[in-house]
Coordinates of C-alpha atoms and ligand atoms in Angstrom, one line a residue:
X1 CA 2.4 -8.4 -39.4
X2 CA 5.6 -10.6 -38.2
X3 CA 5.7 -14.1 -39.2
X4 CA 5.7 -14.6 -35.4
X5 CA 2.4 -12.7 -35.1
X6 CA 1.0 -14.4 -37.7
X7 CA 1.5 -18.1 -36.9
X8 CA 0.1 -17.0 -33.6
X9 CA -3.1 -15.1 -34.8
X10 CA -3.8 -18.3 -37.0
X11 CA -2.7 -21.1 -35.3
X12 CA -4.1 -24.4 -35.2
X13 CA -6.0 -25.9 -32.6
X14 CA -3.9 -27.6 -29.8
X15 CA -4.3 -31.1 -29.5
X16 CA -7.8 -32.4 -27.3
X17 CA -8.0 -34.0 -24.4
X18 CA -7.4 -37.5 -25.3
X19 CA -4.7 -40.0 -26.9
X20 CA -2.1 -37.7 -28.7
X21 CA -1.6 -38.0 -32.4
X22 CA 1.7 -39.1 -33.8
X23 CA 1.5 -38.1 -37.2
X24 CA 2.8 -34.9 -38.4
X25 CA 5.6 -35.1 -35.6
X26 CA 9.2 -34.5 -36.4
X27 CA 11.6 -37.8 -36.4
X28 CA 13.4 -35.8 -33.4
X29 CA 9.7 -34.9 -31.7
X30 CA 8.6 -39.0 -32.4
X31 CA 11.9 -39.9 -30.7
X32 CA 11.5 -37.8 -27.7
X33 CA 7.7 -39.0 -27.5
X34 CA 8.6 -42.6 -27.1
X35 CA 12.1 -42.5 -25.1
X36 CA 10.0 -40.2 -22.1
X37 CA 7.9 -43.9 -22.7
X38 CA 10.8 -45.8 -21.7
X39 CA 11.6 -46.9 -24.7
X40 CA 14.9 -46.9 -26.6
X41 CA 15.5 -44.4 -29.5
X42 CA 15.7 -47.1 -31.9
X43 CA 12.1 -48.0 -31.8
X44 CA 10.8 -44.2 -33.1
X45 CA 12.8 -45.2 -36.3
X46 CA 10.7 -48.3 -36.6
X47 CA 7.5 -46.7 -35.6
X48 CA 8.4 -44.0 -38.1
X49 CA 8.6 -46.4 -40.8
X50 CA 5.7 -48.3 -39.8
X51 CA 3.7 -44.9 -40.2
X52 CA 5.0 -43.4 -42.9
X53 CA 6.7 -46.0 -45.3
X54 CA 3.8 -48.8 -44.9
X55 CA 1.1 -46.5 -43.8
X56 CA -0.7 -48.4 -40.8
X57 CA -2.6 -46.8 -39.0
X58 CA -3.2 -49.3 -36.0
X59 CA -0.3 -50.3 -33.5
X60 CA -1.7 -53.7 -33.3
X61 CA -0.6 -54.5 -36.9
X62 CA 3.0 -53.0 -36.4
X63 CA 4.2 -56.6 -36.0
X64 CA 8.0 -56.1 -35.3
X65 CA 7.3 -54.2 -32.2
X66 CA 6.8 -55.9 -29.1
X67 CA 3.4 -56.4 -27.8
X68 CA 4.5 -54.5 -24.3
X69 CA 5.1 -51.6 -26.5
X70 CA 2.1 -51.7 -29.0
X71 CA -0.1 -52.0 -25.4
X72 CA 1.8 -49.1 -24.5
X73 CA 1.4 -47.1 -27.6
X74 CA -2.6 -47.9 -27.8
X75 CA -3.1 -46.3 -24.3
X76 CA -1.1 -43.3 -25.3
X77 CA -1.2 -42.5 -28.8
X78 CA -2.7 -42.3 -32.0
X79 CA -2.2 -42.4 -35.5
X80 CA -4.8 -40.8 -36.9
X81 CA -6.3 -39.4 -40.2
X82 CA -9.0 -36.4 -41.3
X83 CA -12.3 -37.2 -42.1
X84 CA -13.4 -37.6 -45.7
X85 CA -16.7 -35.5 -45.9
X86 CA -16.6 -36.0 -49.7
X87 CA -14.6 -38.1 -52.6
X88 CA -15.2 -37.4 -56.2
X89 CA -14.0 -38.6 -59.0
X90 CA -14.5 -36.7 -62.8
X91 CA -14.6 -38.0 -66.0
X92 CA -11.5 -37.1 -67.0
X93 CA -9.9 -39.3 -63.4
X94 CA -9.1 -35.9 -61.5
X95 CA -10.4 -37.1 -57.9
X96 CA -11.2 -34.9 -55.1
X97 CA -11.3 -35.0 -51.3
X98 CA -13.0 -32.9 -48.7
X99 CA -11.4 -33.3 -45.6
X100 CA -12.7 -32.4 -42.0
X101 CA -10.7 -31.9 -39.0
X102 CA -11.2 -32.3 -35.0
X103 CA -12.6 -28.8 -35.2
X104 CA -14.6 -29.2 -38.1
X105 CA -12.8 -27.2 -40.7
X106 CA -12.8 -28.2 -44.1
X107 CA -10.0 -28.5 -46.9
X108 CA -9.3 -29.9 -50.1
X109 CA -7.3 -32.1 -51.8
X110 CA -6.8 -33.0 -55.3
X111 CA -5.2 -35.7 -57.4
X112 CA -4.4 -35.1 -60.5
X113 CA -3.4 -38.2 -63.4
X114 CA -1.3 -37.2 -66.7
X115 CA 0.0 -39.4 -68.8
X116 CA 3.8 -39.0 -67.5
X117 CA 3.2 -38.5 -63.5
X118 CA 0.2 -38.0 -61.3
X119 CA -0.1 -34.9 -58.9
X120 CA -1.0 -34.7 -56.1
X121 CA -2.4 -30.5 -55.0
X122 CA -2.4 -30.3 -50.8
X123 CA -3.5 -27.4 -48.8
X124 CA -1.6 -25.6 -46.2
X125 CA -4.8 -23.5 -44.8
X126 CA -8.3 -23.1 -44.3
X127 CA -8.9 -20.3 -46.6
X128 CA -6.4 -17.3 -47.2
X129 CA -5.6 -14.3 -45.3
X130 CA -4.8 -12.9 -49.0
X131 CA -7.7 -12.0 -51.3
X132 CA -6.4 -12.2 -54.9
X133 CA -9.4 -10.8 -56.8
X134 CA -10.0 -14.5 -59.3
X135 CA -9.4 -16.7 -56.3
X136 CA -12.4 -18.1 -55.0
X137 CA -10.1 -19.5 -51.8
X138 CA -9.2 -15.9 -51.0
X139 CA -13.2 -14.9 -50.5
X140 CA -13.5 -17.6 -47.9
X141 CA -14.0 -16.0 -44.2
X142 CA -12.6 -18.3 -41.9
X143 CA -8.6 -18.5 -42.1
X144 CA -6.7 -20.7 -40.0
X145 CA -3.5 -22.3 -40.5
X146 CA -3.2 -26.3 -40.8
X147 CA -1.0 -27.9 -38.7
X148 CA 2.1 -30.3 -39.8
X149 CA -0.2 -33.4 -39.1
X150 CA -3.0 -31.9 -40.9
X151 CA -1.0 -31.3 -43.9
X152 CA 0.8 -34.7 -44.3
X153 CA -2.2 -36.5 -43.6
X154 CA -3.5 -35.0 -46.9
X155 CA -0.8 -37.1 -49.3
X156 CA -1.5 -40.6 -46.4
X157 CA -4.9 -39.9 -46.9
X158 CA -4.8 -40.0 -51.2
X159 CA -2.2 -42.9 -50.5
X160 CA -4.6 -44.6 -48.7
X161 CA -7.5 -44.0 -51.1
X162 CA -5.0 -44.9 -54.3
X163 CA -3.8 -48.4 -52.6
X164 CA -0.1 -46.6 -52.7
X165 CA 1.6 -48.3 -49.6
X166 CA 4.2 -49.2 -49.0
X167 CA 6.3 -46.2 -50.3
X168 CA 8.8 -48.6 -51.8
X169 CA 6.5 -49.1 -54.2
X170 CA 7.5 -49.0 -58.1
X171 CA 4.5 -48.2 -59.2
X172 CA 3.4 -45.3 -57.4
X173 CA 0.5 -43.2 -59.0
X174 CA 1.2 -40.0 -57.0
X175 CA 5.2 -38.8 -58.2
X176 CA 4.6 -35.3 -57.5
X177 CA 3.0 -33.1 -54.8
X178 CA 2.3 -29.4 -55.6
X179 CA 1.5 -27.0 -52.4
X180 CA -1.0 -25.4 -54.5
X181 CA -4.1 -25.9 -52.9
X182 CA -6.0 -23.7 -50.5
X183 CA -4.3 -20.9 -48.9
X184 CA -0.7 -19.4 -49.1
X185 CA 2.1 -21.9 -47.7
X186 CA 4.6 -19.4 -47.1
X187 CA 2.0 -17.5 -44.4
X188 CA 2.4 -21.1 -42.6
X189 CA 6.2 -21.4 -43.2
X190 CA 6.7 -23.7 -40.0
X191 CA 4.2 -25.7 -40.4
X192 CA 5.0 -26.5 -44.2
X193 CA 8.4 -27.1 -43.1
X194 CA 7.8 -29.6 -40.9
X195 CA 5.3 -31.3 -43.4
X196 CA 7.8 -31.1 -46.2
X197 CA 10.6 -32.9 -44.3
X198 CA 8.7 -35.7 -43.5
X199 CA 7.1 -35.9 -47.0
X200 CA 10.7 -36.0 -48.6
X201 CA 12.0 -38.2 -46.0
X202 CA 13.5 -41.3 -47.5
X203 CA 12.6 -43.9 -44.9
X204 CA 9.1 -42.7 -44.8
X205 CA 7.1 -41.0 -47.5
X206 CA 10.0 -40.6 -49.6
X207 CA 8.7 -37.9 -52.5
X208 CA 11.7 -36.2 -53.7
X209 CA 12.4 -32.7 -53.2
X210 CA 12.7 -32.8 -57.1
X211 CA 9.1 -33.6 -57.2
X212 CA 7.3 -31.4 -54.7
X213 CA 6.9 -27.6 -56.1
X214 CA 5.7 -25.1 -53.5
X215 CA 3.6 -21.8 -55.3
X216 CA 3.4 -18.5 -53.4
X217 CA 1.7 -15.4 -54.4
X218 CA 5.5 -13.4 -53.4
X219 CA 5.6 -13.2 -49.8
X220 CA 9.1 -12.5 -50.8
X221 CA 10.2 -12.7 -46.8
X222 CA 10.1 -16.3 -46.4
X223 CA 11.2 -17.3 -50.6
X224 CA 15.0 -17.2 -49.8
X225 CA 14.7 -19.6 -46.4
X226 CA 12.4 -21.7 -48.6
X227 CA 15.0 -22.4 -51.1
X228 CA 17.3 -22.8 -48.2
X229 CA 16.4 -25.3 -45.7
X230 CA 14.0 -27.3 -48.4
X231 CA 15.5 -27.2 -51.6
X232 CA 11.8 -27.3 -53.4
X233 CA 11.0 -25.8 -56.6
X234 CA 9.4 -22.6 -56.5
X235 CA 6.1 -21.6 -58.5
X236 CA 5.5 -17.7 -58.3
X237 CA 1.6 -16.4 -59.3
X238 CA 2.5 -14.0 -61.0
X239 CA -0.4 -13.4 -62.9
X240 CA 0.5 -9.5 -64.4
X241 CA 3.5 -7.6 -65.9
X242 CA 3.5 -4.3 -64.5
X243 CA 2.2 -2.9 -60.7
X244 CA -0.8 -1.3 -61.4
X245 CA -2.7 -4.3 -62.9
X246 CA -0.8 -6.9 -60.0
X247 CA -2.0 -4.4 -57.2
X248 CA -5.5 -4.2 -58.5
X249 CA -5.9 -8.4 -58.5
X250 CA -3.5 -9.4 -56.0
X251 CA -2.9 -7.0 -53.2
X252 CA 0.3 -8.9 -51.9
X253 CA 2.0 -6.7 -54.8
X254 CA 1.6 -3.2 -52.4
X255 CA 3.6 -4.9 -50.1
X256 CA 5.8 -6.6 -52.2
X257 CA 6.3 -5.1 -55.8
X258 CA 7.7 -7.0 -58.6
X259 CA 11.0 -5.7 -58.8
X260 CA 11.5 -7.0 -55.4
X261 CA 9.8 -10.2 -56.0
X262 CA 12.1 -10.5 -58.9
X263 CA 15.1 -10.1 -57.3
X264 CA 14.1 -12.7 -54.9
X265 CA 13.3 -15.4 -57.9
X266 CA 16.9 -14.3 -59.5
X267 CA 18.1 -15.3 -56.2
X268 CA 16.1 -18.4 -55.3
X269 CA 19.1 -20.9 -54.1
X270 CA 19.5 -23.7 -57.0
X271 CA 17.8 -22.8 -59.7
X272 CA 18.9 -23.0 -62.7
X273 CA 18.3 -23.7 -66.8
X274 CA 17.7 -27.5 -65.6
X275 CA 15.4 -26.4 -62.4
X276 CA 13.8 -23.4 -63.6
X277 CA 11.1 -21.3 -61.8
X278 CA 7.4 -21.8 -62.7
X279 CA 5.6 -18.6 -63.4
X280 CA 1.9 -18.7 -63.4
X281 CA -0.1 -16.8 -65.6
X282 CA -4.4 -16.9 -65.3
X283 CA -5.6 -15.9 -68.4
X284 CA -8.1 -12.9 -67.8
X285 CA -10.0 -11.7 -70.2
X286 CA -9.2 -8.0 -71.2
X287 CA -7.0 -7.9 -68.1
X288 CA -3.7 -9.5 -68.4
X289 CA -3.9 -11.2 -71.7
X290 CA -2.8 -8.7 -74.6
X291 CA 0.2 -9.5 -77.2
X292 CA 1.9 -6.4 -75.2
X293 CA 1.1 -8.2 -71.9
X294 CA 2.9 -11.4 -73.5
X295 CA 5.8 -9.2 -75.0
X296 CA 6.8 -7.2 -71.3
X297 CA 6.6 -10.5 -69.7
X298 CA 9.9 -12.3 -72.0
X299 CA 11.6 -8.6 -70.8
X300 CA 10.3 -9.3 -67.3
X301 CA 12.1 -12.9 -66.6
X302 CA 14.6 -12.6 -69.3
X303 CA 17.6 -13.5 -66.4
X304 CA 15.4 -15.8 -64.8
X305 CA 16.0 -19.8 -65.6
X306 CA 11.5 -19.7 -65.9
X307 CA 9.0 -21.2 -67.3
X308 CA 5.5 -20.2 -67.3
X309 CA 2.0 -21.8 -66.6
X310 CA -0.5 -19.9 -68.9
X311 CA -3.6 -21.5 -67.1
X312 CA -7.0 -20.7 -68.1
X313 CA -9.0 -18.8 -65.5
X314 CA -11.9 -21.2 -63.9
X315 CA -14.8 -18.9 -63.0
X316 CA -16.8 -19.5 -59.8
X317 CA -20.3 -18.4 -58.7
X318 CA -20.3 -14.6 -58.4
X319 CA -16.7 -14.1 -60.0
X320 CA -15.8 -11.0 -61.4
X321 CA -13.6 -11.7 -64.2
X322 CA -14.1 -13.9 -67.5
X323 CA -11.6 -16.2 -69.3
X324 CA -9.6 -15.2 -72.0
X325 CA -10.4 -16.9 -75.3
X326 CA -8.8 -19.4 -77.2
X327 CA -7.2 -17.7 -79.3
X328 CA -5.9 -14.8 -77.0
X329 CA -4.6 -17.4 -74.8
X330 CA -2.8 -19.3 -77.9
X331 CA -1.6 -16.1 -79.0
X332 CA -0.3 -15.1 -76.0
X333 CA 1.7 -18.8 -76.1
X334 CA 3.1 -18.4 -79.0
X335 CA 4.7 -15.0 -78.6
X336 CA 6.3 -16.6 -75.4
X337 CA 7.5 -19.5 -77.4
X338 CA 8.6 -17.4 -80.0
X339 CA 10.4 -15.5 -77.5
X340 CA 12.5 -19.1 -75.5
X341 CA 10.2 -18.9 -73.0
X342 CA 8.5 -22.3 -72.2
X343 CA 4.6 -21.9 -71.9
X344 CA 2.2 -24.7 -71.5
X345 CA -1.5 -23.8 -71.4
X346 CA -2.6 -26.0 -68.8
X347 CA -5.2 -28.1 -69.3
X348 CA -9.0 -27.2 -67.4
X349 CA -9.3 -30.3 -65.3
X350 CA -11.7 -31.8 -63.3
X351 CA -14.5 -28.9 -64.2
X352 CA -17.2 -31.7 -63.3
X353 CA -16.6 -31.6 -59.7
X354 CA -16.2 -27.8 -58.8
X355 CA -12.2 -28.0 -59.3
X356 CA -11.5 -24.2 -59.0
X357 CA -9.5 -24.2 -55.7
X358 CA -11.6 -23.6 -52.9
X359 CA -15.4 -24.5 -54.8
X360 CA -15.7 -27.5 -53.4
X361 CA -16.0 -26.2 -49.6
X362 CA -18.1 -23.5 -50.4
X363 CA -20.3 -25.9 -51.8
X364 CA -21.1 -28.3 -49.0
X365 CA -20.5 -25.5 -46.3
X366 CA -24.0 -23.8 -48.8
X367 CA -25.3 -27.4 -48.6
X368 CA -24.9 -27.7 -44.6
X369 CA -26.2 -23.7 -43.9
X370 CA -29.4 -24.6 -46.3
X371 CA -30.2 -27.8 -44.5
X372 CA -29.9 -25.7 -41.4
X373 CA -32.4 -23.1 -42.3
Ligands
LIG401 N1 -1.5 -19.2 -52.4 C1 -0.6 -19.9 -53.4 C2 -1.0 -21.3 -53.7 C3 -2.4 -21.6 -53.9 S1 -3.2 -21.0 -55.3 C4 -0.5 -19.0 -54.6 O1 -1.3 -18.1 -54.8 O2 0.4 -19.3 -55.4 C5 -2.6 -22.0 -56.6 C6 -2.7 -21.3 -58.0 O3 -4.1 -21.3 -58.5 C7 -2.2 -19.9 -58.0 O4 -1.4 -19.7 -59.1 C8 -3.5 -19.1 -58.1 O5 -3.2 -17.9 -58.6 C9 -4.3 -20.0 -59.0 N2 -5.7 -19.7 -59.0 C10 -6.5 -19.3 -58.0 N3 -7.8 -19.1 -58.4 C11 -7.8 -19.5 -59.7 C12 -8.9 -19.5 -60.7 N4 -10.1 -19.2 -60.3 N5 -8.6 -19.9 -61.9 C13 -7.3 -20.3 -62.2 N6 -6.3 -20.3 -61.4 C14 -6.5 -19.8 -60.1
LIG402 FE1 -4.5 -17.0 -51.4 FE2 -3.2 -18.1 -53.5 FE3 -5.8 -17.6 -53.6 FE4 -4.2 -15.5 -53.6 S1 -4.3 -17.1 -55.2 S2 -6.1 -15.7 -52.4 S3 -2.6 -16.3 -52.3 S4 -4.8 -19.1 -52.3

């Protein structure tokens, strides 16, 4: 399927009937909204820092605009955010929010705190048209993608729940932003796009492209333009050494082999030994995990600038596959580090609160259906 075909199949829903939100539009769509207002050009830039640098949410407290205007904006517009249907917090700090939209789909969103930076993991759909065989997201039915608005509103939302504004702030708790969360962001290139450059916007959200890493499972089609026109870093699941085993537990691979998705990474514009690729690597018992595994994978990105994230596999209800154990997975590390390759085991987090991607919404769409019956 073209990526045409696709954003179509899976496209959000348009806009209700109603007052029309301005988050998630472009700084050149917010400027045309408001000069077919009457207003001059100049005043988007002020609303767009109102929005995204201070985060209000009410045109009544934008206080440098006039009250003509803000009367004007409050019978047209909006600046709206999703619905929090749950917010957890786990022993260990790793919070988590479900989010609902107008239509009543759900995502998730996670913040992660480490001691150096806090990270922030954002969805870009409602499921995943992909189904890698550990990935609870990919057994989810319904598959739509989310729109710009639906995917900034994710990091305004954790801002807002962190006490983060304004984005001046020195203290910021959320420094990164991973695209890591449900669903594949380069099957909603556009959409991401638009997100993206409003999150690295300096007069607005202002996260550093530096600081926002975008993981795809290889659709090696969009990777270069990726690269391109946002500059990101890229994380590749990579998850197995050689075809046969990548086909059998992600079925991306048929259509995009690894020499192929390879080539792309050796080509991904600006990397380099300072801003290397992150490889991830779920540790699957018996699967993907032997010394030989570990050995064919320093030959595999040998002329790559990588790194890899060996990350221990989190096991849902009714998942096929087991972790492997401590020590294969330590073993597996050291031959890595042994040979230059840089390979932090990442650290379980969050375990209290159903943080494999995607368990959360399962959960409370379970809940909903039994409360039904
Ligand atoms: N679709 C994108 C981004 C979302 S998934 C991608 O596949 O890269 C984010 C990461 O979580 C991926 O590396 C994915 O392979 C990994 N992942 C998915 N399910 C997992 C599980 N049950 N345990 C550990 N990692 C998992
Ligand atoms: Fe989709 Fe990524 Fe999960 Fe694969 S690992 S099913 S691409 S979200």
């Amino acid at each position: 399927m073209s990526g045409t075909a696709h954003a179509e199949l899976f496209a959000p829903p348009s806009e209700s009937a109603g007052l029309k939100n301005l988050v998630g539009l472009s700084r050149e769509a917010l400027e045309a909204e408001i000069t077919a207002c009457g207003e001059p050009a100049f005043r988007a830039r002020q609303l767009w820092q109102w929005i995204y640098s201070k985060g209000v949410t009410e045109f009544g407290a934008m206080t440098s605009l006039s009250k003509a205007f803000r009367a004007r904006l409050e019978e047209h517009f909006v600046v709206r955010r999703p619905e929090v249907v749950q917010d957890l917090t786990s022993s260990d700090g790793t919070r988590k929010w479900l989010l609902r939209f107008s239509d009543g789909q759900e995502v998730e969103t996670v913040y992660i705190p480490e001691d150096d930076r806090g990270t922030l993991c954002v969805s870009s759909q409602v499921g995943c048209t992909l189904t890698c065989k550990f990935c609870h997201t990919g057994t989810q039915r319904l598959v739509r993608n989310l729109s710009p608005a639906e995917i900034i509103s994710q990091i305004m939302l954790a801002r807002d729940a962190l006490g983060e504004w304004p984005s001046t702030r020195l203290d910021r708790k959320i420094t990164n932003v991973v695209m890591m969360g449900m669903g594949e962001p380069l099957y909603n290139y556009d959409n991401v796009a638009t997100a993206l450059k409003i999150a690295m916007d300096g007069e607005g959200v202002a996260i550093s492209k530096r600081k926002i890493t975008l993981s795809t499972s290889g659709v090696v089609p969009e990777m270069e333009r990726c690269g391109r026109e946002l500059g990101v870093n890229l994380a590749v699941s990579l998850h197995a050494v050689d075809d046969d085993t990548r086909d059998k537990i992600m079925p991306i691979n048929k259509k995009y082999p690894l020499k192929q998705l390879l080539q792309t990474c050796r080509d991904y514009p600006g990397t380099s030994n300072a801003r290397r690729i992150t490889f991830e690597y779920v540790m699957l018992k018996g699967v993907n995990d032997s010394p030989e595994d570990a050995r064919a994978l320093i030959k595999l990105l040998k002329d790559i600038p990588a790194k890899v994230n060996l990350i221990p596999f989190n096991p849902w209800p009714g998942s096929f596959f087991e972790c492997s154990s401590n020590n294969a997975i330590h073993r597996f590390a050291q031959i890595l580090n042994d040979g230059q390759l840089s390979a932090p085991v990442r650290a379980t987090r969050g375990e209290d609160i159903l943080a494999a991607c995607g368990q959360l919404k399962s959960e409370s769409e379970r809940k909903r259906k039994s409360e039904r019956t």
